[in-house]
GROMACS .gro file of N, CA, C and O in nm:
model
  228
    1MET      N    1  -1.312   0.086   0.171
    1MET     CA    2  -1.228   0.178   0.245
    1MET      C    3  -1.310   0.230   0.363
    1MET      O    4  -1.426   0.262   0.347
    2ASP      N    5  -1.249   0.239   0.479
    2ASP     CA    6  -1.323   0.285   0.595
    2ASP      C    7  -1.342   0.436   0.590
    2ASP      O    8  -1.279   0.507   0.514
    3SER      N    9  -1.432   0.487   0.674
    3SER     CA   10  -1.467   0.628   0.669
    3SER      C   11  -1.351   0.718   0.712
    3SER      O   12  -1.341   0.832   0.667
    4SER      N   13  -1.264   0.672   0.801
    4SER     CA   14  -1.151   0.756   0.842
    4SER      C   15  -1.055   0.779   0.727
    4SER      O   16  -0.997   0.886   0.715
    5ALA      N   17  -1.035   0.680   0.641
    5ALA     CA   18  -0.949   0.698   0.525
    5ALA      C   19  -1.016   0.788   0.420
    5ALA      O   20  -0.948   0.860   0.349
    6ALA      N   21  -1.147   0.784   0.412
    6ALA     CA   22  -1.217   0.866   0.315
    6ALA      C   23  -1.209   1.014   0.351
    6ALA      O   24  -1.208   1.100   0.264
    7ARG      N   25  -1.199   1.046   0.480
    7ARG     CA   26  -1.192   1.185   0.525
    7ARG      C   27  -1.050   1.229   0.558
    7ARG      O   28  -1.031   1.336   0.614
    8ALA      N   29  -0.953   1.150   0.527
    8ALA     CA   30  -0.814   1.178   0.566
    8ALA      C   31  -0.759   1.301   0.494
    8ALA      O   32  -0.794   1.328   0.379
    9THR      N   33  -0.672   1.372   0.561
    9THR     CA   34  -0.605   1.486   0.500
    9THR      C   35  -0.491   1.435   0.411
    9THR      O   36  -0.452   1.319   0.418
   10THR      N   37  -0.436   1.523   0.332
   10THR     CA   38  -0.326   1.485   0.244
   10THR      C   39  -0.206   1.437   0.325
   10THR      O   40  -0.142   1.338   0.289
   11ALA      N   41  -0.177   1.504   0.435
   11ALA     CA   42  -0.064   1.464   0.519
   11ALA      C   43  -0.086   1.325   0.579
   11ALA      O   44   0.006   1.244   0.587
   12ALA      N   45  -0.208   1.295   0.619
   12ALA     CA   46  -0.238   1.164   0.677
   12ALA      C   47  -0.225   1.054   0.572
   12ALA      O   48  -0.171   0.947   0.599
   13VAL      N   49  -0.272   1.081   0.452
   13VAL     CA   50  -0.259   0.981   0.344
   13VAL      C   51  -0.113   0.958   0.313
   13VAL      O   52  -0.068   0.844   0.300
   14ARG      N   53  -0.036   1.064   0.303
   14ARG     CA   54   0.106   1.051   0.274
   14ARG      C   55   0.177   0.974   0.386
   14ARG      O   56   0.259   0.887   0.361
   15THR      N   57   0.144   1.000   0.510
   15THR     CA   58   0.208   0.934   0.623
   15THR      C   59   0.172   0.786   0.630
   15THR      O   60   0.258   0.701   0.653
   16HIS      N   61   0.046   0.753   0.609
   16HIS     CA   62   0.000   0.616   0.631
   16HIS      C   63  -0.001   0.528   0.506
   16HIS      O   64   0.006   0.406   0.519
   17LEU      N   65  -0.011   0.585   0.389
   17LEU     CA   66  -0.021   0.503   0.268
   17LEU      C   67   0.101   0.511   0.178
   17LEU      O   68   0.130   0.416   0.106
   18VAL      N   69   0.172   0.621   0.178
   18VAL     CA   70   0.287   0.634   0.089
   18VAL      C   71   0.414   0.587   0.156
   18VAL      O   72   0.496   0.521   0.094
   19HIS      N   73   0.432   0.615   0.282
   19HIS     CA   74   0.548   0.569   0.358
   19HIS      C   75   0.523   0.426   0.401
   19HIS      O   76   0.482   0.399   0.513
   20VAL      N   77   0.545   0.334   0.310
   20VAL     CA   78   0.513   0.193   0.333
   20VAL      C   79   0.635   0.120   0.388
   20VAL      O   80   0.741   0.123   0.326
   21PRO      N   81   0.622   0.055   0.503
   21PRO     CA   82   0.733  -0.022   0.559
   21PRO      C   83   0.743  -0.158   0.489
   21PRO      O   84   0.697  -0.260   0.539
   22ALA      N   85   0.799  -0.159   0.372
   22ALA     CA   86   0.802  -0.281   0.292
   22ALA      C   87   0.943  -0.312   0.244
   22ALA      O   88   1.031  -0.228   0.246
   23ARG      N   89   0.958  -0.435   0.199
   23ARG     CA   90   1.084  -0.479   0.139
   23ARG      C   91   1.055  -0.513  -0.006
   23ARG      O   92   0.959  -0.583  -0.037
   24ILE      N   93   1.139  -0.463  -0.095
   24ILE     CA   94   1.123  -0.491  -0.237
   24ILE      C   95   1.221  -0.600  -0.277
   24ILE      O   96   1.339  -0.593  -0.246
   25ALA      N   97   1.170  -0.703  -0.345
   25ALA     CA   98   1.254  -0.813  -0.390
   25ALA      C   99   1.235  -0.831  -0.541
   25ALA      O  100   1.126  -0.809  -0.593
   26ARG      N  101   1.342  -0.869  -0.609
   26ARG     CA  102   1.336  -0.895  -0.753
   26ARG      C  103   1.376  -1.039  -0.779
   26ARG      O  104   1.476  -1.087  -0.727
   27SER      N  105   1.299  -1.104  -0.863
   27SER     CA  106   1.329  -1.241  -0.902
   27SER      C  107   1.265  -1.266  -1.038
   27SER      O  108   1.146  -1.238  -1.057
   28ALA      N  109   1.344  -1.319  -1.128
   28ALA     CA  110   1.295  -1.352  -1.262
   28ALA      C  111   1.225  -1.233  -1.329
   28ALA      O  112   1.116  -1.246  -1.384
   29ARG      N  113   1.289  -1.117  -1.319
   29ARG     CA  114   1.238  -0.993  -1.380
   29ARG      C  115   1.103  -0.949  -1.325
   29ARG      O  116   1.028  -0.878  -1.388
   30ARG      N  117   1.070  -0.996  -1.207
   30ARG     CA  118   0.944  -0.960  -1.143
   30ARG      C  119   0.974  -0.893  -1.010
   30ARG      O  120   1.056  -0.941  -0.933
   31ILE      N  121   0.907  -0.783  -0.981
   31ILE     CA  122   0.927  -0.712  -0.856
   31ILE      C  123   0.816  -0.752  -0.759
   31ILE      O  124   0.698  -0.750  -0.794
   32THR      N  125   0.854  -0.789  -0.636
   32THR     CA  126   0.760  -0.828  -0.533
   32THR      C  127   0.775  -0.734  -0.415
   32THR      O  128   0.886  -0.707  -0.370
   33LEU      N  129   0.664  -0.686  -0.363
   33LEU     CA  130   0.663  -0.598  -0.248
   33LEU      C  131   0.618  -0.679  -0.127
   33LEU      O  132   0.505  -0.728  -0.123
   34HIS      N  133   0.705  -0.695  -0.029
   34HIS     CA  134   0.674  -0.771   0.091
   34HIS      C  135   0.631  -0.674   0.201
   34HIS      O  136   0.712  -0.599   0.254
   35LEU      N  137   0.503  -0.676   0.234
   35LEU     CA  138   0.450  -0.591   0.340
   35LEU      C  139   0.461  -0.663   0.474
   35LEU      O  140   0.456  -0.786   0.479
   36PRO      N  141   0.471  -0.589   0.585
   36PRO     CA  142   0.480  -0.653   0.715
   36PRO      C  143   0.348  -0.718   0.756
   36PRO      O  144   0.240  -0.672   0.715
   37HIS      N  145   0.356  -0.822   0.834
   37HIS     CA  146   0.235  -0.888   0.886
   37HIS      C  147   0.170  -0.798   0.989
   37HIS      O  148   0.237  -0.728   1.064
   38ASN      N  149   0.037  -0.800   0.992
   38ASN     CA  150  -0.042  -0.722   1.089
   38ASN      C  151  -0.016  -0.571   1.080
   38ASN      O  152  -0.025  -0.500   1.179
   39TRP      N  153   0.013  -0.521   0.960
   39TRP     CA  154   0.031  -0.378   0.940
   39TRP      C  155  -0.107  -0.313   0.940
   39TRP      O  156  -0.198  -0.355   0.866
   40PRO      N  157  -0.133  -0.212   1.024
   40PRO     CA  158  -0.268  -0.159   1.038
   40PRO      C  159  -0.325  -0.093   0.913
   40PRO      O  160  -0.446  -0.084   0.899
   41TRP      N  161  -0.243  -0.050   0.819
   41TRP     CA  162  -0.292   0.016   0.698
   41TRP      C  163  -0.288  -0.076   0.577
   41TRP      O  164  -0.300  -0.030   0.463
   42GLN      N  165  -0.277  -0.205   0.596
   42GLN     CA  166  -0.263  -0.299   0.486
   42GLN      C  167  -0.383  -0.297   0.390
   42GLN      O  168  -0.365  -0.289   0.269
   43HIS      N  169  -0.503  -0.300   0.442
   43HIS     CA  170  -0.621  -0.306   0.355
   43HIS      C  171  -0.638  -0.177   0.275
   43HIS      O  172  -0.671  -0.182   0.156
   44ALA      N  173  -0.614  -0.063   0.338
   44ALA     CA  174  -0.625   0.063   0.266
   44ALA      C  175  -0.519   0.074   0.158
   44ALA      O  176  -0.547   0.120   0.046
   45TRP      N  177  -0.397   0.028   0.187
   45TRP     CA  178  -0.290   0.037   0.088
   45TRP      C  179  -0.314  -0.058  -0.029
   45TRP      O  180  -0.296  -0.021  -0.145
   46THR      N  181  -0.355  -0.181  -0.001
   46THR     CA  182  -0.380  -0.275  -0.110
   46THR      C  183  -0.499  -0.231  -0.196
   46THR      O  184  -0.498  -0.251  -0.317
   47HIS      N  185  -0.598  -0.166  -0.134
   47HIS     CA  186  -0.710  -0.113  -0.212
   47HIS      C  187  -0.662   0.000  -0.303
   47HIS      O  188  -0.699   0.005  -0.421
   48LEU      N  189  -0.581   0.089  -0.250
   48LEU     CA  190  -0.525   0.197  -0.330
   48LEU      C  191  -0.441   0.142  -0.445
   48LEU      O  192  -0.454   0.186  -0.560
   49PHE      N  193  -0.355   0.045  -0.417
   49PHE     CA  194  -0.270  -0.013  -0.520
   49PHE      C  195  -0.352  -0.083  -0.628
   49PHE      O  196  -0.327  -0.064  -0.747
   50SER      N  197  -0.450  -0.163  -0.589
   50SER     CA  198  -0.530  -0.235  -0.689
   50SER      C  199  -0.615  -0.139  -0.772
   50SER      O  200  -0.638  -0.163  -0.891
   51THR      N  201  -0.659  -0.029  -0.712
   51THR     CA  202  -0.733   0.071  -0.787
   51THR      C  203  -0.643   0.142  -0.889
   51THR      O  204  -0.682   0.164  -1.003
   52ALA      N  205  -0.523   0.174  -0.848
   52ALA     CA  206  -0.429   0.245  -0.935
   52ALA      C  207  -0.374   0.156  -1.045
   52ALA      O  208  -0.347   0.202  -1.156
   53HIS      N  209  -0.356   0.027  -1.019
   53HIS     CA  210  -0.294  -0.063  -1.114
   53HIS      C  211  -0.389  -0.171  -1.165
   53HIS      O  212  -0.344  -0.273  -1.215
   54GLY      N  213  -0.516  -0.149  -1.151
   54GLY     CA  214  -0.614  -0.246  -1.197
   54GLY      C  215  -0.623  -0.249  -1.349
   54GLY      O  216  -0.553  -0.177  -1.419
   55PRO      N  217  -0.711  -0.331  -1.400
   55PRO     CA  218  -0.727  -0.339  -1.546
   55PRO      C  219  -0.779  -0.208  -1.604
   55PRO      O  220  -0.856  -0.137  -1.540
   56ALA      N  221  -0.734  -0.177  -1.722
   56ALA     CA  222  -0.778  -0.054  -1.790
   56ALA      C  223  -0.923  -0.064  -1.829
   56ALA      O  224  -0.973  -0.169  -1.867
   57GLY      N  225  -0.991   0.049  -1.822
   57GLY     CA  226  -1.126   0.048  -1.872
   57GLY      C  227  -1.221   0.087  -1.772
   57GLY      O  228  -1.324   0.095  -1.749
   0.00000   0.00000   0.00000
């Protein structure tokens, strides 16, 4: 994670990481999140998601 995201305020995190411009698709009981190409917050969001939903332990 870059240093600007590490020092971000709550409002900045909510604006850039929670308000995700994505499309949700369902197929075969599986949910897929389609993020836009060249989205500037993609790496920070995927890092947050993998940290939150990673393996237990």
